[in-house]
PDB file of N, CA and C in Angstrom:
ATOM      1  N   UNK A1418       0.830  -1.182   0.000  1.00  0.00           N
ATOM      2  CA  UNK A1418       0.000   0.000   0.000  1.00  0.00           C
ATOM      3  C   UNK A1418       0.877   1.249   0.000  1.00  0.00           C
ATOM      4  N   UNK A1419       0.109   2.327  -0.550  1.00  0.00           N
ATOM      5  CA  UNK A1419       1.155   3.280  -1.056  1.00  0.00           C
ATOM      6  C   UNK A1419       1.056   4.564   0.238  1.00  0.00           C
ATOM      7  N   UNK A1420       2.338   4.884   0.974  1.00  0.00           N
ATOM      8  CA  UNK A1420       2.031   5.365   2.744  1.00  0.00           C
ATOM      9  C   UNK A1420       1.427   7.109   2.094  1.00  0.00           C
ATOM     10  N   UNK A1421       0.319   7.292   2.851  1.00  0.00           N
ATOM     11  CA  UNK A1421       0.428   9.214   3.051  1.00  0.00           C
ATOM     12  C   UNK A1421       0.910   9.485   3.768  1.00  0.00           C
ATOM     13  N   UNK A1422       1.482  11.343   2.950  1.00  0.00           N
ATOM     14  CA  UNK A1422       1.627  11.710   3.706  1.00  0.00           C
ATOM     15  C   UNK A1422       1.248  12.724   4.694  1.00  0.00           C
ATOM     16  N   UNK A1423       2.115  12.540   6.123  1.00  0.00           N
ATOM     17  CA  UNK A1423       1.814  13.565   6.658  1.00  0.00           C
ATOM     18  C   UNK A1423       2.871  13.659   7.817  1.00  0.00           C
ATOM     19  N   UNK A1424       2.294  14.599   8.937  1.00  0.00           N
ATOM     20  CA  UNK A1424       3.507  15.250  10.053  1.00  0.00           C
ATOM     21  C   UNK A1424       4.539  16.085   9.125  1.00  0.00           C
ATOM     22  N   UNK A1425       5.489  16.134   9.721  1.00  0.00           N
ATOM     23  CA  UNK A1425       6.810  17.073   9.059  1.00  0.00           C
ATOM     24  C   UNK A1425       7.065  16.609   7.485  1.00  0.00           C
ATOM     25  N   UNK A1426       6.752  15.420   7.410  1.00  0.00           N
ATOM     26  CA  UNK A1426       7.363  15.153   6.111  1.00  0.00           C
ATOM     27  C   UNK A1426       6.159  15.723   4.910  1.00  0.00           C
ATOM     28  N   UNK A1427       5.078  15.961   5.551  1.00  0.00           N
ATOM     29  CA  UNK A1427       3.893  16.516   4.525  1.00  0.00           C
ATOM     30  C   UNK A1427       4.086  17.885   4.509  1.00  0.00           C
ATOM     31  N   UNK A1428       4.499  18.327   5.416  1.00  0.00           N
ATOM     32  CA  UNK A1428       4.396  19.833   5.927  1.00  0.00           C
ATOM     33  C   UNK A1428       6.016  20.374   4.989  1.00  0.00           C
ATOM     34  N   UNK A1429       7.029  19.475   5.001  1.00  0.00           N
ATOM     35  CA  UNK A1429       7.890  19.923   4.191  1.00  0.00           C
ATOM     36  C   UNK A1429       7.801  19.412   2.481  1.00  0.00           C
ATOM     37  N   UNK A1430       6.892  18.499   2.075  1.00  0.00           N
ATOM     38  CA  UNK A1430       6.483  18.550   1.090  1.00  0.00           C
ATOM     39  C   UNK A1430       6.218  19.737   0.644  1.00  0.00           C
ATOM     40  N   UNK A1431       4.376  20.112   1.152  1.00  0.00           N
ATOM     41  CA  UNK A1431       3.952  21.452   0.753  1.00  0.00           C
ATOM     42  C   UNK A1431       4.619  22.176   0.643  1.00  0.00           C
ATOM     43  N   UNK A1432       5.881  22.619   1.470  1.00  0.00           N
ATOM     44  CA  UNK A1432       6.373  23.796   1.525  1.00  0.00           C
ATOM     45  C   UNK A1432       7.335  24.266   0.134  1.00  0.00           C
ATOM     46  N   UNK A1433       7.540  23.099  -0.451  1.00  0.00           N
ATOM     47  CA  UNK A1433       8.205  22.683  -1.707  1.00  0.00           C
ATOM     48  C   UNK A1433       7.556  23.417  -2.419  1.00  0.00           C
ATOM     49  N   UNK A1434       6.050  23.054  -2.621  1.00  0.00           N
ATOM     50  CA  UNK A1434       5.232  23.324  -3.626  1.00  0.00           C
ATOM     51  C   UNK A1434       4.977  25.223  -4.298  1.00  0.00           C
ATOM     52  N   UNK A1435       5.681  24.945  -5.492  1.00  0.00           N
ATOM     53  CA  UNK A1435       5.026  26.699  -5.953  1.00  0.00           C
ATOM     54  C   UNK A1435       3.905  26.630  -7.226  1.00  0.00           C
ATOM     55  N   UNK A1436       3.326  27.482  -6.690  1.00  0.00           N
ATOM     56  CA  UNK A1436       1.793  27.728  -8.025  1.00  0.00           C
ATOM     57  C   UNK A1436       0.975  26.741  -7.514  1.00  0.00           C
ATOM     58  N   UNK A1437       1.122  25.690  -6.513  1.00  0.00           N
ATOM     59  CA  UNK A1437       0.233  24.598  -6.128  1.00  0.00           C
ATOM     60  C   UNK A1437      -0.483  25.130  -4.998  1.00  0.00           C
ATOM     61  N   UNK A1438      -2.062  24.656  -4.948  1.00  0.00           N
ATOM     62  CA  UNK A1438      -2.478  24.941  -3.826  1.00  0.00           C
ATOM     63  C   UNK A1438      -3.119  24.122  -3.721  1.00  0.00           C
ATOM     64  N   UNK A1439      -3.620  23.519  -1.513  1.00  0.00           N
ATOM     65  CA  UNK A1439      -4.663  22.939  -1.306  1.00  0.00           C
ATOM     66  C   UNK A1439      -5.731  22.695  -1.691  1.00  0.00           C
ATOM     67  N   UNK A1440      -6.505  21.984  -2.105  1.00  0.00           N
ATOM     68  CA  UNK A1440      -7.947  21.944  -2.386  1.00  0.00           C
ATOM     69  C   UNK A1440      -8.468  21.742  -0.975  1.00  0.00           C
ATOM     70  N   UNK A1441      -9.455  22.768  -1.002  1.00  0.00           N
ATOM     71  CA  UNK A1441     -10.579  22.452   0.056  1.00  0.00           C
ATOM     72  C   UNK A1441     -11.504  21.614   0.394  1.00  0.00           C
ATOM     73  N   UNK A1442     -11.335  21.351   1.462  1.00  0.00           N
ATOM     74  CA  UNK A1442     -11.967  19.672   1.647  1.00  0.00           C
ATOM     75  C   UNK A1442     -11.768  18.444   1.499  1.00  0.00           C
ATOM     76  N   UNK A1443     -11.118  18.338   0.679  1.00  0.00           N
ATOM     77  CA  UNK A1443      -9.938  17.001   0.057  1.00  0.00           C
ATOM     78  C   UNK A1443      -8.588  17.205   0.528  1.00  0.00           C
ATOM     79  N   UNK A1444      -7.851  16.158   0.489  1.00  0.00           N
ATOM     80  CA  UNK A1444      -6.379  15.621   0.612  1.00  0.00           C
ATOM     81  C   UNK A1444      -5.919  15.704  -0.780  1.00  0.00           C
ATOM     82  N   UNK A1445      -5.309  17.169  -0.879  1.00  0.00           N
ATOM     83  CA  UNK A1445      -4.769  17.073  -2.693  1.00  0.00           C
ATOM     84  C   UNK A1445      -4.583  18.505  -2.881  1.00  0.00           C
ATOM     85  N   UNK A1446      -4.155  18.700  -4.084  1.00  0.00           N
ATOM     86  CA  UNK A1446      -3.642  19.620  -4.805  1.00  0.00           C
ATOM     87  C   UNK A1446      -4.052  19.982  -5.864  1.00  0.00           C
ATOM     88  N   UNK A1447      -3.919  21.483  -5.875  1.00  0.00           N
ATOM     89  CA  UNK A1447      -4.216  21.639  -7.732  1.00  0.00           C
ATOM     90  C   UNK A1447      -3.279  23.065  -8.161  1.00  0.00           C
ATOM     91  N   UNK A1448      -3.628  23.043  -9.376  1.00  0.00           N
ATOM     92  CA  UNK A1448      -2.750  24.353 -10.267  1.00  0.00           C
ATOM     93  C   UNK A1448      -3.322  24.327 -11.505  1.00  0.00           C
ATOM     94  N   UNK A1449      -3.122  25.544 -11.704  1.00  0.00           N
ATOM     95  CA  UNK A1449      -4.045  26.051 -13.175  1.00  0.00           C
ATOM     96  C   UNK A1449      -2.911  26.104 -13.953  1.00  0.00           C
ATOM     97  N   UNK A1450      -2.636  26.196 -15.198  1.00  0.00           N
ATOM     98  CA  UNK A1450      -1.785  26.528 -16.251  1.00  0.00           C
ATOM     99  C   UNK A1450      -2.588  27.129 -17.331  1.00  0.00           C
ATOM    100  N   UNK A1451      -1.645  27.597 -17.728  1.00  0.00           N
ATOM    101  CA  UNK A1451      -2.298  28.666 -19.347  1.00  0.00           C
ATOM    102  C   UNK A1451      -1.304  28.699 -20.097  1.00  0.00           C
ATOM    103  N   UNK A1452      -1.460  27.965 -20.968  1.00  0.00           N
ATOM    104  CA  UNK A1452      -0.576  28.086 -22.266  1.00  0.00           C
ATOM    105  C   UNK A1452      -0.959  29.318 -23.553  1.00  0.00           C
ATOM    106  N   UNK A1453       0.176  29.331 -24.328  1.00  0.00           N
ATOM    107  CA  UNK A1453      -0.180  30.245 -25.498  1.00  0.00           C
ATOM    108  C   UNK A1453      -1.367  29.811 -26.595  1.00  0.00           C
ATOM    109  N   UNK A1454      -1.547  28.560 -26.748  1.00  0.00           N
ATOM    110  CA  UNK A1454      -2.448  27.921 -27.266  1.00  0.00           C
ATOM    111  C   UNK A1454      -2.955  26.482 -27.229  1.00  0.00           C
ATOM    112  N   UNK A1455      -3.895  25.931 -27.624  1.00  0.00           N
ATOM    113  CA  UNK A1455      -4.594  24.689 -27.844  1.00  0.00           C
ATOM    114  C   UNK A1455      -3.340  23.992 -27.747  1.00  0.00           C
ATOM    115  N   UNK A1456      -2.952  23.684 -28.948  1.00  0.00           N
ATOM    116  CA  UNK A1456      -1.651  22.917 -29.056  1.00  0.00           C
ATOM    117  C   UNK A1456      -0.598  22.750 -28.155  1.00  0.00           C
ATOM    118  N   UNK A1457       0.034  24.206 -27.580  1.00  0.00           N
ATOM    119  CA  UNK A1457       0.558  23.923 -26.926  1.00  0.00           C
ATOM    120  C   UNK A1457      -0.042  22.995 -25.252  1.00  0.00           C
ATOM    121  N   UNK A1458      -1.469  23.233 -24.839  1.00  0.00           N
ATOM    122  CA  UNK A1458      -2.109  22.845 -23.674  1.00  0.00           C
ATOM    123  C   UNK A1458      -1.612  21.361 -23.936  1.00  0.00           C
ATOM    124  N   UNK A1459      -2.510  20.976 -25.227  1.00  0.00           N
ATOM    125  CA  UNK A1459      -2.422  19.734 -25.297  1.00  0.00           C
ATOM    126  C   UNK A1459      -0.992  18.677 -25.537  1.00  0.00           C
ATOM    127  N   UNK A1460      -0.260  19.263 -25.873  1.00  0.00           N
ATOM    128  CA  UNK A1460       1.132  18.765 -26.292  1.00  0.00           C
ATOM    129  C   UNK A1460       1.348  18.795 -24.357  1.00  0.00           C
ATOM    130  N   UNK A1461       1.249  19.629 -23.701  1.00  0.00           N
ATOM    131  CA  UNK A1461       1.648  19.037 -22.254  1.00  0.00           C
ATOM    132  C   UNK A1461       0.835  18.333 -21.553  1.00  0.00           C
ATOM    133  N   UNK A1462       0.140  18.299 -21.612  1.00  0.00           N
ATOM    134  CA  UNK A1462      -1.052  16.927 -21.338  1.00  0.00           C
ATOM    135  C   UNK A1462      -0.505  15.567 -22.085  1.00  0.00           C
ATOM    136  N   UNK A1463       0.262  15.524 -22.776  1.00  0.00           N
ATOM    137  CA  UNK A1463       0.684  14.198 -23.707  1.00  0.00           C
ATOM    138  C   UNK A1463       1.790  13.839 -22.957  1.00  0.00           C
ATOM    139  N   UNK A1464       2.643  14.911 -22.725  1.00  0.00           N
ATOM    140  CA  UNK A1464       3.741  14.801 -22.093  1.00  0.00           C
ATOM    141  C   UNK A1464       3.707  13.675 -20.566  1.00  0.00           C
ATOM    142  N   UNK A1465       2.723  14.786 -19.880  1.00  0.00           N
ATOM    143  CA  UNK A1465       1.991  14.860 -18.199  1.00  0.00           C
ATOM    144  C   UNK A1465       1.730  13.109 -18.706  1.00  0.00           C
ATOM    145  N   UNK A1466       0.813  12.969 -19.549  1.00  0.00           N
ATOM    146  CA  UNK A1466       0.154  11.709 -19.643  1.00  0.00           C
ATOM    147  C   UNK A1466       1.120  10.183 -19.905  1.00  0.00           C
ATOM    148  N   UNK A1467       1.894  10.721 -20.627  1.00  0.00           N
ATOM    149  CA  UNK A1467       3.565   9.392 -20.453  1.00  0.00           C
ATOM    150  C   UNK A1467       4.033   9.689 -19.157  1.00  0.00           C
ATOM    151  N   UNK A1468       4.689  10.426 -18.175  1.00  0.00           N
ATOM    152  CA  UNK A1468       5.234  10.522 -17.382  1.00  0.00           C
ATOM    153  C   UNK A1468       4.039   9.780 -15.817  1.00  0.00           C
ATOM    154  N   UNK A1469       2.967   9.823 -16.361  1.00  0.00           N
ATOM    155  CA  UNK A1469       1.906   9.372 -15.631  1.00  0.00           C
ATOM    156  C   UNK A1469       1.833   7.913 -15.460  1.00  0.00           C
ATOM    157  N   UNK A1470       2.353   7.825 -16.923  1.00  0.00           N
ATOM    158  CA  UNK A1470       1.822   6.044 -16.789  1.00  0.00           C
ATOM    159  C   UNK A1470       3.483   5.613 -16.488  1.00  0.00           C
ATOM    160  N   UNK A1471       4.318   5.772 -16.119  1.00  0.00           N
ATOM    161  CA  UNK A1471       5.755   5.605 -16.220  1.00  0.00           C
ATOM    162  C   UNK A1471       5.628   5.747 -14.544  1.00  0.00           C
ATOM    163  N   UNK A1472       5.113   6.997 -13.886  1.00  0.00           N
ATOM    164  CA  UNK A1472       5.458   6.797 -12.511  1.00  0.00           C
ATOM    165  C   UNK A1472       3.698   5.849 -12.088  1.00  0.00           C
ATOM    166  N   UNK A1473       2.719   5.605 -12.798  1.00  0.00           N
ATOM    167  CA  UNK A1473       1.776   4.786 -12.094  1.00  0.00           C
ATOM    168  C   UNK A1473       1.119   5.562 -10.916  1.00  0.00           C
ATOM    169  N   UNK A1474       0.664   6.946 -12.387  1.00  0.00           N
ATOM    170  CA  UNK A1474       0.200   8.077 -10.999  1.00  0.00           C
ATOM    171  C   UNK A1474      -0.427   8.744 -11.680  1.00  0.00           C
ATOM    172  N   UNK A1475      -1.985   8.902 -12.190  1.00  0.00           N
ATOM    173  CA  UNK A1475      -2.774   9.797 -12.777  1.00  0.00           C
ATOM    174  C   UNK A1475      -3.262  10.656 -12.416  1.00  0.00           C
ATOM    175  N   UNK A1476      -3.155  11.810 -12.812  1.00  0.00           N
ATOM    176  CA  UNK A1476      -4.133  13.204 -12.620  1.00  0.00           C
ATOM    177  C   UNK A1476      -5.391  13.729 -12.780  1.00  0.00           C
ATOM    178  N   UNK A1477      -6.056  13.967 -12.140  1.00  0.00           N
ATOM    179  CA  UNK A1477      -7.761  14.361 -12.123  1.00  0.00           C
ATOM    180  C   UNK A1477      -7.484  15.891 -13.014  1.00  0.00           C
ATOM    181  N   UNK A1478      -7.809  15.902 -14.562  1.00  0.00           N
ATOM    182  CA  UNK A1478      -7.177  17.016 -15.043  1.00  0.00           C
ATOM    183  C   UNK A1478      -8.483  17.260 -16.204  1.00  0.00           C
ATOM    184  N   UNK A1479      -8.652  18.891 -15.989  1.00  0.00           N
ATOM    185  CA  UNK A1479      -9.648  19.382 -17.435  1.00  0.00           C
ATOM    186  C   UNK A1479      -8.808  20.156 -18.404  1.00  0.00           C
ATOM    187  N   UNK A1480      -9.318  20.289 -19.637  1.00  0.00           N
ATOM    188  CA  UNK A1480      -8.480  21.065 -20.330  1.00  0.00           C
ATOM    189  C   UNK A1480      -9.567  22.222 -21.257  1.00  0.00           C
ATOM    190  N   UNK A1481      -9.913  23.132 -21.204  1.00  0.00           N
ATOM    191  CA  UNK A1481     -10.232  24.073 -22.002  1.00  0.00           C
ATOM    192  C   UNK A1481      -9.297  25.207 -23.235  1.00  0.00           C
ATOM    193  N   UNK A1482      -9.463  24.931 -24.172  1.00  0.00           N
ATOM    194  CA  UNK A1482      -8.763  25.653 -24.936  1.00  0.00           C
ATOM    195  C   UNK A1482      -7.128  25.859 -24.583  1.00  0.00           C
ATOM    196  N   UNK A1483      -6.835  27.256 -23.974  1.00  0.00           N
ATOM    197  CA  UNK A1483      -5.701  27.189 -23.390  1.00  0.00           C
ATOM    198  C   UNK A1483      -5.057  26.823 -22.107  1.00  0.00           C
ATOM    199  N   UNK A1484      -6.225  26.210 -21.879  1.00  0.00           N
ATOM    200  CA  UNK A1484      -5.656  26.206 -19.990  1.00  0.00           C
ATOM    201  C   UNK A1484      -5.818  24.554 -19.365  1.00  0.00           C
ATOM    202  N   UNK A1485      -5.109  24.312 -18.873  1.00  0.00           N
ATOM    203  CA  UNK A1485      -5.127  23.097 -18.146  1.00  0.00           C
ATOM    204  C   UNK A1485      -5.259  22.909 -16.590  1.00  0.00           C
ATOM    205  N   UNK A1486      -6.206  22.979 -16.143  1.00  0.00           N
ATOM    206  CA  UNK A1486      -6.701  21.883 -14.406  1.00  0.00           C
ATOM    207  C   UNK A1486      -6.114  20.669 -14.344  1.00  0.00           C
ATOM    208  N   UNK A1487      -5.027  20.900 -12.791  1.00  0.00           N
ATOM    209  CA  UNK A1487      -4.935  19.329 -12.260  1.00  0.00           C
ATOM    210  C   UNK A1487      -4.596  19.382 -11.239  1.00  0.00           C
ATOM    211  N   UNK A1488      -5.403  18.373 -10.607  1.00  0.00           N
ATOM    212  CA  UNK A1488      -5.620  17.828  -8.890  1.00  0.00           C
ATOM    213  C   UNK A1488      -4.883  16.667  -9.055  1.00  0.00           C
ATOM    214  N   UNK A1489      -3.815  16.930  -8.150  1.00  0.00           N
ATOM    215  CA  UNK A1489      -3.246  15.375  -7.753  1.00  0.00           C
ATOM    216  C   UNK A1489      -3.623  14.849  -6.010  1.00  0.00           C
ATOM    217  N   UNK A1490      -3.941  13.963  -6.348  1.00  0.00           N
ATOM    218  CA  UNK A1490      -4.298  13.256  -4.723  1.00  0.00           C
ATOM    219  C   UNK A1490      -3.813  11.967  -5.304  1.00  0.00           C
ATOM    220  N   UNK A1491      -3.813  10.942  -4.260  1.00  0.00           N
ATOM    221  CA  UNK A1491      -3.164   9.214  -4.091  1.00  0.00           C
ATOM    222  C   UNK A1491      -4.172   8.539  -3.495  1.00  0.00           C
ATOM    223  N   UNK A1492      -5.282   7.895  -4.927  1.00  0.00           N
ATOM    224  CA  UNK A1492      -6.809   7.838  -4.125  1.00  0.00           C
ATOM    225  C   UNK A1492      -6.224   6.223  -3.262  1.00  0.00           C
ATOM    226  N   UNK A1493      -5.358   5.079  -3.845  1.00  0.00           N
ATOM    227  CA  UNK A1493      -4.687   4.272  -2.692  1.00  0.00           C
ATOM    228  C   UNK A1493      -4.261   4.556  -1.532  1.00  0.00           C
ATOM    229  N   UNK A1494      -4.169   6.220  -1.124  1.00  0.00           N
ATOM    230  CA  UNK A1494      -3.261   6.527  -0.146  1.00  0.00           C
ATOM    231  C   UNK A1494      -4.703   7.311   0.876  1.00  0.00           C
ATOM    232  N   UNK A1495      -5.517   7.699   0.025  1.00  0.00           N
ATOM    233  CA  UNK A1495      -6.766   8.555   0.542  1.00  0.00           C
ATOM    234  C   UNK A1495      -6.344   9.703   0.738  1.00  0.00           C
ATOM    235  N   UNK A1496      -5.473  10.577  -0.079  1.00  0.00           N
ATOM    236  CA  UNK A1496      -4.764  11.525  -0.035  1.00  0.00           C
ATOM    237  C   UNK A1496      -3.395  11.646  -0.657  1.00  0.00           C
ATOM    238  N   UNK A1497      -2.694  12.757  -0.318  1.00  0.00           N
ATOM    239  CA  UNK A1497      -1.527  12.750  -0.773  1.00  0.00           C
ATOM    240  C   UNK A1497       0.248  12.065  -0.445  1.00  0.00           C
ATOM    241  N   UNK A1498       0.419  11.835  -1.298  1.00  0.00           N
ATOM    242  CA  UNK A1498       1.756  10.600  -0.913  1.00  0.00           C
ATOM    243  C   UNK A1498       3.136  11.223  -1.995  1.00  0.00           C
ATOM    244  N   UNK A1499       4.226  10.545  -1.852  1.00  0.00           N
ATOM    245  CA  UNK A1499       5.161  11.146  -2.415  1.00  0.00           C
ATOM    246  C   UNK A1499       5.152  10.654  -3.983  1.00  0.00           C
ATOM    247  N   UNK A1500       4.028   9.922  -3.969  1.00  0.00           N
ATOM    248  CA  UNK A1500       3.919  10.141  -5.952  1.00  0.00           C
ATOM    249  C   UNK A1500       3.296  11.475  -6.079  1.00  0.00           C
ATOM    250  N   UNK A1501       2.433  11.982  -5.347  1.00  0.00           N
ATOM    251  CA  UNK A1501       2.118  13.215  -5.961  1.00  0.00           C
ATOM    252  C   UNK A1501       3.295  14.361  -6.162  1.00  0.00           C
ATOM    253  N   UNK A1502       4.329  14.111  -5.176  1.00  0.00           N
ATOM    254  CA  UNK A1502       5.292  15.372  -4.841  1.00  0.00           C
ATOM    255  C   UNK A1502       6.276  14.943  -5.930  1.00  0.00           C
ATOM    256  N   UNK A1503       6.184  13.364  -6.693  1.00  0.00           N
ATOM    257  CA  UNK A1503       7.285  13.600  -7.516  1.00  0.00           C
ATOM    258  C   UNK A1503       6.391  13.963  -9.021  1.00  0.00           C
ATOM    259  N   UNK A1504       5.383  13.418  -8.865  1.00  0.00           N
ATOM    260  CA  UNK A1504       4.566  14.657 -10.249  1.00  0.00           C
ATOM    261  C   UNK A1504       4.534  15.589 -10.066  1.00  0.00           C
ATOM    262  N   UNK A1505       4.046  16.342  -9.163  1.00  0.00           N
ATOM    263  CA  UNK A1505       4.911  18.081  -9.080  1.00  0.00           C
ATOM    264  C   UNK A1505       5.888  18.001  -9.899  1.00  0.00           C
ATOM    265  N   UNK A1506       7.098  17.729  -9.297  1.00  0.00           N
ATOM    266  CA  UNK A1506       8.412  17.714  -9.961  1.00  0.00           C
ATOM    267  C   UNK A1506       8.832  17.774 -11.170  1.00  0.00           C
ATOM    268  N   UNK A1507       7.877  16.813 -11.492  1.00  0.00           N
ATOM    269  CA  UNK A1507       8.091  16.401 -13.122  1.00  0.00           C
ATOM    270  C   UNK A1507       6.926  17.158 -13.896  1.00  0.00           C
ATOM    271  N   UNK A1508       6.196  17.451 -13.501  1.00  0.00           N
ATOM    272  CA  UNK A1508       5.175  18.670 -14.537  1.00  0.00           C
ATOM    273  C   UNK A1508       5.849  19.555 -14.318  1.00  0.00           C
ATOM    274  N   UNK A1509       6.416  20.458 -13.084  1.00  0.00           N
ATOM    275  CA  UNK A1509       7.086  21.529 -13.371  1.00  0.00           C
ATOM    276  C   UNK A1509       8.592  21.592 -14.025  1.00  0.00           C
ATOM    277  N   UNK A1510       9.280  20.333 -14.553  1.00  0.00           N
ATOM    278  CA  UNK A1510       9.990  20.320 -15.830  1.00  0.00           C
ATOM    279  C   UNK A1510       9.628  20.695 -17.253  1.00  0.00           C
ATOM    280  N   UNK A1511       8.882  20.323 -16.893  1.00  0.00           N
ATOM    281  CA  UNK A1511       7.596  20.173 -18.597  1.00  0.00           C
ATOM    282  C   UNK A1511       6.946  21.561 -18.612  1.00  0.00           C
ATOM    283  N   UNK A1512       6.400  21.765 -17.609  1.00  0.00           N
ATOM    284  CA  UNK A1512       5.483  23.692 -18.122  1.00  0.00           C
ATOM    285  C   UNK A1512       6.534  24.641 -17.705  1.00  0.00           C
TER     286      UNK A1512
END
């Protein structure tokens, strides 16, 4: 089973986190992005979406025109775990 987190080691997670914020009410995260266009949204969503299935960690994500929504939570974990903190990582390579 995949551990959440929390205590210091959650608390220094978050603190990691930039452009990310809590979701209310849930155990998770989100961030908006805005790209210059369609193409480009979607070309990082392709990206996001290999690196997803490679770490065995999908994103609750919408996409409108230029902009991309995504909530990461660890629904095995009932919250957030250090797959979410290493998708952080790796989307903020990519955008």
């Amino acid at each position: 089973m995949i551990e959440k987190l929390t205590g210091p080691k959650r608390a220094e997670e978050l603190a990691k986190l930039e452009a990310w914020a809590e979701v209310p009410g849930r155990d998770a995260i989100t961030r908006s992005l805005k790209f210059k266009s369609f193409n480009q949204a979607w070309g990082f969503m392709c990206r996001v979406a290999l690196a997803a299935e490679r770490l065995d960690h999908h994103p609750e994500w919408s996409n409108v025109y230029n902009r991309v929504e995504i909530t990461l939570t660890t629904h095995d974990a009932d919250g957030l775990s250090a797959r979410d903190a290493a998708m952080v990582r790796w989307i903020a390579e990519v955008a």
